PDB file of C-alpha atoms in Angstrom:
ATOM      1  CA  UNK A   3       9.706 -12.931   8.547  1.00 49.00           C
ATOM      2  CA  UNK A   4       6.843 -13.308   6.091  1.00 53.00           C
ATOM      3  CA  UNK A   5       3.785 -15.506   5.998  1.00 61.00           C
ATOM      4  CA  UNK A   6       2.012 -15.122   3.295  1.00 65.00           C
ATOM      5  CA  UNK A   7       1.992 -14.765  -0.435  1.00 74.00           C
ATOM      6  CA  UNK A   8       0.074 -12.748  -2.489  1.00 78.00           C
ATOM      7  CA  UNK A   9      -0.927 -13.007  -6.178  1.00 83.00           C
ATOM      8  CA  UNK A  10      -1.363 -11.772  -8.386  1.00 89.00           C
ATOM      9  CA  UNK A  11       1.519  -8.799  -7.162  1.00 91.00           C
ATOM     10  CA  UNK A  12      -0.454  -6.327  -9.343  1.00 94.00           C
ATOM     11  CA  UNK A  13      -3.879  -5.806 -10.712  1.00 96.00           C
ATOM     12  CA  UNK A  14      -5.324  -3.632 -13.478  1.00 97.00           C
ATOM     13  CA  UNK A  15      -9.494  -3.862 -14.240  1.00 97.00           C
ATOM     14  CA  UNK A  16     -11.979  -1.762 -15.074  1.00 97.00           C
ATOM     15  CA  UNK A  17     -14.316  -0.497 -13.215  1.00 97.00           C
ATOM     16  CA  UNK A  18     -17.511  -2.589 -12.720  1.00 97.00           C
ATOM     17  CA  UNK A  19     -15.488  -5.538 -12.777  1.00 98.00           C
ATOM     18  CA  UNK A  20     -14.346  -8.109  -9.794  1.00 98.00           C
ATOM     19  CA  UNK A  21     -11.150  -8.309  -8.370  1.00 97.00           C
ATOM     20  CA  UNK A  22      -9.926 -11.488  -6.947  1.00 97.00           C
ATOM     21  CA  UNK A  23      -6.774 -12.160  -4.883  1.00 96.00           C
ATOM     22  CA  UNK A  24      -5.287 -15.004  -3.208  1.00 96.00           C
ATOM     23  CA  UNK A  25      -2.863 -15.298  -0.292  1.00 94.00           C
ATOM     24  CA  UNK A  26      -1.039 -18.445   0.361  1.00 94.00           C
ATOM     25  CA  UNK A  27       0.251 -19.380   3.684  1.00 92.00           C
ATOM     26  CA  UNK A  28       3.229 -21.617   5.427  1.00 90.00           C
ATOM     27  CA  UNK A  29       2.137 -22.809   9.240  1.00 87.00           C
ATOM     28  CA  UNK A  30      -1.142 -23.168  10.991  1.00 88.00           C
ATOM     29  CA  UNK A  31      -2.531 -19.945  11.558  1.00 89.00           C
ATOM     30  CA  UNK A  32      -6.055 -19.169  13.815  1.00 89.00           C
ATOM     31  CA  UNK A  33      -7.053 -16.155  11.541  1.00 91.00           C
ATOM     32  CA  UNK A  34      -6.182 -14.530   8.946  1.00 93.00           C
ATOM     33  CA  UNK A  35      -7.135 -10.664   8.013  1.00 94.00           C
ATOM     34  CA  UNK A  36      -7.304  -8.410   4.583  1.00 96.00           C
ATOM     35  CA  UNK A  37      -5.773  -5.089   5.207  1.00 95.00           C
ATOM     36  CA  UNK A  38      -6.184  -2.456   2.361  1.00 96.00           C
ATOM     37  CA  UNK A  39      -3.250   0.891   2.036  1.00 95.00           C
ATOM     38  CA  UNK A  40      -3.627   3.499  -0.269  1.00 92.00           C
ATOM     39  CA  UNK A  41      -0.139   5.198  -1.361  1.00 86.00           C
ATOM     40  CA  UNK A  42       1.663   6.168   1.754  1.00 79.00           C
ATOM     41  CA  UNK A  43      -0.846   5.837   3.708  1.00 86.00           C
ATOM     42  CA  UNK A  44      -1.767   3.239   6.835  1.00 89.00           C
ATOM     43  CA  UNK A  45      -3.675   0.308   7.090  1.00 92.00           C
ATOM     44  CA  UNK A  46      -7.465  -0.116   7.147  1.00 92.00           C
ATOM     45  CA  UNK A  47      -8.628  -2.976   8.414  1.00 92.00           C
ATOM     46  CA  UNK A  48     -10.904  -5.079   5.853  1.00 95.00           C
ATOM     47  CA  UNK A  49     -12.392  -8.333   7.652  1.00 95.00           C
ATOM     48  CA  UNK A  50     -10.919 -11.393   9.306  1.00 93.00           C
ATOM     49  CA  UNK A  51     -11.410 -14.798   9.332  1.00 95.00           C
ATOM     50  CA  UNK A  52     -11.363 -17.350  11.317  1.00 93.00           C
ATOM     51  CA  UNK A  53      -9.451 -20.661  10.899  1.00 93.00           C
ATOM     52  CA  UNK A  54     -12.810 -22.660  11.387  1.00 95.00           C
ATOM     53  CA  UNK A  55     -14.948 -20.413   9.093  1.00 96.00           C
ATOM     54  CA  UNK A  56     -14.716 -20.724   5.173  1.00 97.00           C
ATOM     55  CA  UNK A  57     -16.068 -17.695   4.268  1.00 98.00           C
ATOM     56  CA  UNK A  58     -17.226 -14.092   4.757  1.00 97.00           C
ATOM     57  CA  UNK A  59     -18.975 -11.386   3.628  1.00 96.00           C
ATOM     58  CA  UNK A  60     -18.995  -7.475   4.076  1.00 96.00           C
ATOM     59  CA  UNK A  61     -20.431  -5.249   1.887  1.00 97.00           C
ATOM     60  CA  UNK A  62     -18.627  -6.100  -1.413  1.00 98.00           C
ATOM     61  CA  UNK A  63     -15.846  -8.188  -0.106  1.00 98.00           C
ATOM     62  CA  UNK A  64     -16.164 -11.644  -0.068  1.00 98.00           C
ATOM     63  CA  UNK A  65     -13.707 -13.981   2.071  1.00 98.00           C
ATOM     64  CA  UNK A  66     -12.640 -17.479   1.347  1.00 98.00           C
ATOM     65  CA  UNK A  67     -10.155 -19.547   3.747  1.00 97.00           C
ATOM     66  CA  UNK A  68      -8.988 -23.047   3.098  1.00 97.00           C
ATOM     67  CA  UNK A  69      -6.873 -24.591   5.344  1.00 95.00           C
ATOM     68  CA  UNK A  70      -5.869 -27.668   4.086  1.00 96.00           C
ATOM     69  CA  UNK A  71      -4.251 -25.882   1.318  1.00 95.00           C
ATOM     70  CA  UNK A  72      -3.586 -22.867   3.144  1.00 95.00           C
ATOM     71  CA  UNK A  73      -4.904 -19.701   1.210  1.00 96.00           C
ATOM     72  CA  UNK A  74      -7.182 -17.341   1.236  1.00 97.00           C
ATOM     73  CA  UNK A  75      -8.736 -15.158  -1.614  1.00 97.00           C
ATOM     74  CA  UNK A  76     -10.387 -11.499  -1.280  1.00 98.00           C
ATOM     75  CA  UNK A  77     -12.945 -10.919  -3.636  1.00 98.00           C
ATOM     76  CA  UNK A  78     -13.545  -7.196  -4.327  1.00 98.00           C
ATOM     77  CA  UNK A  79     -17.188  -6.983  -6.631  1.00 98.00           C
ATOM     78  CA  UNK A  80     -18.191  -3.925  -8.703  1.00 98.00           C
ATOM     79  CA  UNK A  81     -15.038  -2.497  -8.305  1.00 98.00           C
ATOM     80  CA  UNK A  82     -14.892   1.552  -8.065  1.00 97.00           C
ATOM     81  CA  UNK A  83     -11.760   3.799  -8.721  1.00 97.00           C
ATOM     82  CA  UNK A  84     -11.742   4.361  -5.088  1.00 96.00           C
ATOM     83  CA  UNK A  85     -11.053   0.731  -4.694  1.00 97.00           C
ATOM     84  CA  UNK A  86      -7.506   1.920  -5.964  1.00 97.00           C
ATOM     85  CA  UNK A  87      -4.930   0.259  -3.162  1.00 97.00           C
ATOM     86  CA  UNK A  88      -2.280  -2.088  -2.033  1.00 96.00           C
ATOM     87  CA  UNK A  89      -3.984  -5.168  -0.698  1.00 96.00           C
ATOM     88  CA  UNK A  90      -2.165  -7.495   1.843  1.00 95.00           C
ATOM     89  CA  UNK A  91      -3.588 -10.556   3.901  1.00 95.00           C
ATOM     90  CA  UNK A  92      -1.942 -11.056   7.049  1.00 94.00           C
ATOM     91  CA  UNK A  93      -2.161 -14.289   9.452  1.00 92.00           C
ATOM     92  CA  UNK A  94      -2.000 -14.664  13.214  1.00 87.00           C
ATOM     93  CA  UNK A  95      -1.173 -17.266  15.739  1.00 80.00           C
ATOM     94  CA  UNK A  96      -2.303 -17.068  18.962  1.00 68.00           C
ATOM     95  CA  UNK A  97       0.520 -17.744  21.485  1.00 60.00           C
ATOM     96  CA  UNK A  98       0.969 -14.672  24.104  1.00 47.00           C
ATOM     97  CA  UNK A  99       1.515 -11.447  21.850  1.00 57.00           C
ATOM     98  CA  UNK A 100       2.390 -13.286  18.405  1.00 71.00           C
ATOM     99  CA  UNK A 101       1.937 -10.681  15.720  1.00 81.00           C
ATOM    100  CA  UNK A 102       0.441 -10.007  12.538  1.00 90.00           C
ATOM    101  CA  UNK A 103       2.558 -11.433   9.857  1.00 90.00           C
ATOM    102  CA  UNK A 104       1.975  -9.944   6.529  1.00 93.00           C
ATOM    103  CA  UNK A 105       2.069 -11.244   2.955  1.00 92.00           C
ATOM    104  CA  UNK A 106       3.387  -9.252   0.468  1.00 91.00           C
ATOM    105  CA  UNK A 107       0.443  -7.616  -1.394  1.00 93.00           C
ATOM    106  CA  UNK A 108      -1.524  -7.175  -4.125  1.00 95.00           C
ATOM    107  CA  UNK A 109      -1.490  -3.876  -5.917  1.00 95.00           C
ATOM    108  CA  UNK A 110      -5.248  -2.592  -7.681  1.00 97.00           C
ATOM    109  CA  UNK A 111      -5.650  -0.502  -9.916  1.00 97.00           C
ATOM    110  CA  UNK A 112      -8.836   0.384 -11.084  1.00 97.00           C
ATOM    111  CA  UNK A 113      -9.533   3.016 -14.095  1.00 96.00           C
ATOM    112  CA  UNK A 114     -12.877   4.239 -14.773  1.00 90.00           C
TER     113      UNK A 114
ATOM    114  CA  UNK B  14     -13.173   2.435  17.802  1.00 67.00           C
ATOM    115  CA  UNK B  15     -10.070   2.466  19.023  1.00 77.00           C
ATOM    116  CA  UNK B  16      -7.411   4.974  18.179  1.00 90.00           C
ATOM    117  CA  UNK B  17      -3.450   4.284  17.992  1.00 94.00           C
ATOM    118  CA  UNK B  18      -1.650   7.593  17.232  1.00 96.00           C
ATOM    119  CA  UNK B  19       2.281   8.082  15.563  1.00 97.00           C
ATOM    120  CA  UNK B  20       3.952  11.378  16.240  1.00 97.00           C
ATOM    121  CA  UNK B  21       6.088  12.710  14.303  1.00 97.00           C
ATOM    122  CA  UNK B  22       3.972  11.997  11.066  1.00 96.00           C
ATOM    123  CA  UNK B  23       6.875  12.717   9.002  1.00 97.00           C
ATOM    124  CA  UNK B  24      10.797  13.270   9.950  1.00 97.00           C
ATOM    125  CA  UNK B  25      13.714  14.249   8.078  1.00 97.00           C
ATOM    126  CA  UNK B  26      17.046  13.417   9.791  1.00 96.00           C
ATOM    127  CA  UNK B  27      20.652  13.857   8.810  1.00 97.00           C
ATOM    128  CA  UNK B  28      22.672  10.646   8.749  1.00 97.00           C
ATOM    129  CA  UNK B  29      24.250   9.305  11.919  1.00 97.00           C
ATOM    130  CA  UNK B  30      21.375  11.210  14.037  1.00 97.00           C
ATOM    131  CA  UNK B  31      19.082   9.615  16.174  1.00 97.00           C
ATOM    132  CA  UNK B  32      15.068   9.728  16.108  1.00 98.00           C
ATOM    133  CA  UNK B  33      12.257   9.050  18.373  1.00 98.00           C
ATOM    134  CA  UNK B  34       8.763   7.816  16.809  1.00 98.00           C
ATOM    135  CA  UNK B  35       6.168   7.774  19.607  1.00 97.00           C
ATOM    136  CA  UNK B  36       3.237   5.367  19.471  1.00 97.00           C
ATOM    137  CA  UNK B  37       0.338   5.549  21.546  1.00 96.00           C
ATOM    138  CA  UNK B  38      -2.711   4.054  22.260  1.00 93.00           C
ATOM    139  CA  UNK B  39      -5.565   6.918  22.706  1.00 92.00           C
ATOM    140  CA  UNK B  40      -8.144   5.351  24.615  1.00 88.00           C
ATOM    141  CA  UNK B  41      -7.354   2.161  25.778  1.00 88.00           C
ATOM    142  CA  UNK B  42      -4.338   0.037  27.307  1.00 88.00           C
ATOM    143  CA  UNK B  43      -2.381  -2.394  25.466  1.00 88.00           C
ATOM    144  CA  UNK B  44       0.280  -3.898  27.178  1.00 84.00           C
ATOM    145  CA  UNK B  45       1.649  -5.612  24.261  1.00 88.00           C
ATOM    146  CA  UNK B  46       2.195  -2.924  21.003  1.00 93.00           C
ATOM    147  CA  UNK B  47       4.315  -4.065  17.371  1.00 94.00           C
ATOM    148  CA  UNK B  48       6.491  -2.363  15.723  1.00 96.00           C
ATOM    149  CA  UNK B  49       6.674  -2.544  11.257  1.00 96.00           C
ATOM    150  CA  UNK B  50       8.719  -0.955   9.177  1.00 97.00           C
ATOM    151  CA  UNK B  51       7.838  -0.908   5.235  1.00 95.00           C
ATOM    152  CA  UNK B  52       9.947  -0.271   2.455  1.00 93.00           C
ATOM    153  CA  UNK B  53       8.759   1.092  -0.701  1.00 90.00           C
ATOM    154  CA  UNK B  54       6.363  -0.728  -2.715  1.00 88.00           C
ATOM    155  CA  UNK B  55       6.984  -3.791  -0.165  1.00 91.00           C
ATOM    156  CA  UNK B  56       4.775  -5.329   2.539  1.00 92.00           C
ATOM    157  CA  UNK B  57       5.303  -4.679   6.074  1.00 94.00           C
ATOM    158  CA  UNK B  58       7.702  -6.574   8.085  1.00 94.00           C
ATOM    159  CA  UNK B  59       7.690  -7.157  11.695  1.00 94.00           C
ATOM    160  CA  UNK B  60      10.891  -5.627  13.839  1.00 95.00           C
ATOM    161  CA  UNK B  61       9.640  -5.875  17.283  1.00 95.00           C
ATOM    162  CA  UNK B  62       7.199  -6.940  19.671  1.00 92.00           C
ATOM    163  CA  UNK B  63       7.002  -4.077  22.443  1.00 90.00           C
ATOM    164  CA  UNK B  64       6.408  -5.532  26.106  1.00 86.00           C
ATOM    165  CA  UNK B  65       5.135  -3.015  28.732  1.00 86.00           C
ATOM    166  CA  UNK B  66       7.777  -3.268  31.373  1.00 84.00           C
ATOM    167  CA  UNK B  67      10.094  -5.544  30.009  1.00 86.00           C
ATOM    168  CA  UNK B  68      12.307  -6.177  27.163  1.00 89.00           C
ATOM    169  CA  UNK B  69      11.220  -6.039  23.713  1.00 93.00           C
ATOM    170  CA  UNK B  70      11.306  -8.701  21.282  1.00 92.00           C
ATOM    171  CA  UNK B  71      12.947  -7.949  18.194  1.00 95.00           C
ATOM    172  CA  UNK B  72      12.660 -10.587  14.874  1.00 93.00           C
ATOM    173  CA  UNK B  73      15.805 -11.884  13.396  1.00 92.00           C
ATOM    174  CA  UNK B  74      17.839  -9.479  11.582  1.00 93.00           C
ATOM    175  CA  UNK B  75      16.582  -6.209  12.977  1.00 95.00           C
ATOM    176  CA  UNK B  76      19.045  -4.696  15.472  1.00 94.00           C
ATOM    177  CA  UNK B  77      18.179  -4.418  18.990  1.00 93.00           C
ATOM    178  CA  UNK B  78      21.099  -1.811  19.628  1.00 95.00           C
ATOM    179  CA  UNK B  79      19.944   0.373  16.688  1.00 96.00           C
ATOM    180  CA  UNK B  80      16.341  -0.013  17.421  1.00 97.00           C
ATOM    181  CA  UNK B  81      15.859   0.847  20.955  1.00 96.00           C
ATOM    182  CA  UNK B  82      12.241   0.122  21.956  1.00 95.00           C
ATOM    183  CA  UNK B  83      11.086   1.669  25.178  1.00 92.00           C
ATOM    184  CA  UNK B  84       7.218   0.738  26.399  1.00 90.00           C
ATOM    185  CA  UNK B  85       6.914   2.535  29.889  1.00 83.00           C
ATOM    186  CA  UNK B  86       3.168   2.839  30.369  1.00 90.00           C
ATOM    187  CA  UNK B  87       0.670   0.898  29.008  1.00 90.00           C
ATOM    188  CA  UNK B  88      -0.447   3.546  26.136  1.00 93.00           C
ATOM    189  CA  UNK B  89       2.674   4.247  24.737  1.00 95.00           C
ATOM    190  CA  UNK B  90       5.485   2.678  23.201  1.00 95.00           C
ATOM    191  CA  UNK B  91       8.750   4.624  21.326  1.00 96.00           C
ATOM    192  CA  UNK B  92      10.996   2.987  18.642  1.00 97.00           C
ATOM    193  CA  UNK B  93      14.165   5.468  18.313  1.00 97.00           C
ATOM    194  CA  UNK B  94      16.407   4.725  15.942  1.00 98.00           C
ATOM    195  CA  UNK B  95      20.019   5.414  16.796  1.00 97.00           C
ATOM    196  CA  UNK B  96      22.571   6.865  14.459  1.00 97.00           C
ATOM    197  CA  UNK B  97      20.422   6.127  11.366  1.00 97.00           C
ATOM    198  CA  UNK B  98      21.609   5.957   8.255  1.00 96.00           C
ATOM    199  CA  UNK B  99      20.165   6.548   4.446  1.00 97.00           C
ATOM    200  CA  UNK B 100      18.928   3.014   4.503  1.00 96.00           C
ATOM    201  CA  UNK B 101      16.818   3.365   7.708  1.00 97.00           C
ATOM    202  CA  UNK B 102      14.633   5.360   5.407  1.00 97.00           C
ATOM    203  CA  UNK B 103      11.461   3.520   5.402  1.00 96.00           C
ATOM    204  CA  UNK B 104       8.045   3.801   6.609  1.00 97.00           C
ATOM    205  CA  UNK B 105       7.404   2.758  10.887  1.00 97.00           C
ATOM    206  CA  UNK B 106       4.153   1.760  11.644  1.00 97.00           C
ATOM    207  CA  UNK B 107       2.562   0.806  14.838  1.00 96.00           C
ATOM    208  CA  UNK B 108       0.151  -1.366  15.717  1.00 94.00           C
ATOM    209  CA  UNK B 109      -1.403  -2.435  19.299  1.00 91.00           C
ATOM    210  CA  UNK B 110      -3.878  -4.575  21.237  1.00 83.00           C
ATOM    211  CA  UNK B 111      -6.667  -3.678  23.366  1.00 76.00           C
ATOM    212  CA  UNK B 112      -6.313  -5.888  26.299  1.00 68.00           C
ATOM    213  CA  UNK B 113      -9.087  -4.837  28.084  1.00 67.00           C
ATOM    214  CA  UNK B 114     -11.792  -5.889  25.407  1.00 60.00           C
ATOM    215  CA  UNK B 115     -10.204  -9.097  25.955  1.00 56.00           C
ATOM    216  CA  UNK B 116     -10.188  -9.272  21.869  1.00 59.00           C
ATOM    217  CA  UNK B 117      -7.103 -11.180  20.726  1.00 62.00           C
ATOM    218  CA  UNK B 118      -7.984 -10.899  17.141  1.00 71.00           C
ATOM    219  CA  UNK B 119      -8.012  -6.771  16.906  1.00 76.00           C
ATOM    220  CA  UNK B 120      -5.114  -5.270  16.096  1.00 84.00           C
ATOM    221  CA  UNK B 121      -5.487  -1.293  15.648  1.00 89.00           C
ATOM    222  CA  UNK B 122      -2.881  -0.085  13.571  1.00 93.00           C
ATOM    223  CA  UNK B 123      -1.660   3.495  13.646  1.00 95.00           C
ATOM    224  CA  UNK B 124      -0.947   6.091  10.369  1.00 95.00           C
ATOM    225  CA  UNK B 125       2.751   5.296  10.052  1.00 96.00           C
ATOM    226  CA  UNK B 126       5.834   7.247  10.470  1.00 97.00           C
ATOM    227  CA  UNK B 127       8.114   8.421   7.285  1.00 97.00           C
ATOM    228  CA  UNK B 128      11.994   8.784   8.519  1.00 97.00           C
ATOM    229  CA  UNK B 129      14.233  10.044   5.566  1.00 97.00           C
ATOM    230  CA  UNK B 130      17.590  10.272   5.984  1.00 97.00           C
ATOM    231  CA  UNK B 131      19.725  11.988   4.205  1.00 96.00           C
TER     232      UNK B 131
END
């Protein structure tokens, strides 16, 4: 099953420049987390949210979560070519051993 | 941090074989691991929720009798897929829970297994 939605599905800026993405989201979730992949690679875990927190920062990712319309944006600032990836949000619901659900990502591309 | 391994890395398989992806949880216990598989250029879907010493639970769609879950000890959990076929070609990746650190949140994901099948 999926959760959420991602959009745009693919992304092409310049370096220097933000990237923004948004992930929508069907039932009530108690966080939801950013995961970045490079090409055929695993996961690396970004930051999380919490369902009662609005927004977060780390380094040059910025966090926004609104429940009430259920999505979430990533904001990536100064991008770099390194920031080159497959971006996915992913939700979770706490009953006993509920797992990550994922959207279906956001591709970046970022040319210097 | 903590550290979920995937062996094999990679696997090549003729069709109608069957192949064993180990998952393990270096250095700490989870008694609950997940099981993903990811298709090209496509998000990761859930196949399976791996229970140490009991059943798995396997999402709708995904076979139980082609993908046999075993989770005997509480670092290591192996997804083999029986008598695969070209379109069990995907990526398998891991992911587990420390339950120790008592952190529900923290899911540590491991590097992913490609099966081609040819």
């Amino acid at each position: 099953s999926q959760q959420g939605e991602e959009d745009p599905q693919a992304l092409s800026i310049q370096e220097g420049e933000n990237a923004t993405m948004n992930c929508s989201y069907k039932t009530s979730i108690n966080n939801l987390q950013w995961y970045r992949q490079n090409s055929g690679r695993g996961l690396v875990h970004l930051i999380l949210i919490r369902s009662n927190e609005r927004e977060k920062h780390s380094g040059r990712l910025r966090v926004t979560l609104d429940t009430s319309k259920k999505s979430s944006s990533l904001l990536i600032t100064a991008s770099r070519a390194a920031d080159t990836a497959s971006y996915f949000c992913a939700t979770a619901t706490y009953q006993a051993g509920t797992a990550l659900i994922f959207g279906k990502g956001t591709t970046l591309s970022v040319s210097s | 941090g903590a550290v979920v391994s995937q062996h094999p890395s990679r696997v090549i398989c003729k069709s109608g074989t069957s192949v064993k992806i180990e998952c393990r949880s270096l250095d700490f216990q989870a008694t609950t691991m997940f099981w993903y598989r990811q298709f090209p250029k496509q998000s990761l879907m859930l196949m399976a929720t791996s229970n140490e010493g009991s059943k798995a639970t396997y999402e709708q769609g995904v076979e139980k009798d082609k993908f046999l879950i075993n989770h005997a000890s509480l670092t290591l959990s192996t997804l083999t897929v029986t008598s695969a076929h070209p379109e069990d070609s995907s990526f398998y990746i891991c992911s587990a829970r420390d339950q120790k650190r008592g952190n529900q949140e923290t899911q540590y994901f491991g590097p992913g297994t490609r099966l081609l099948v040819l």
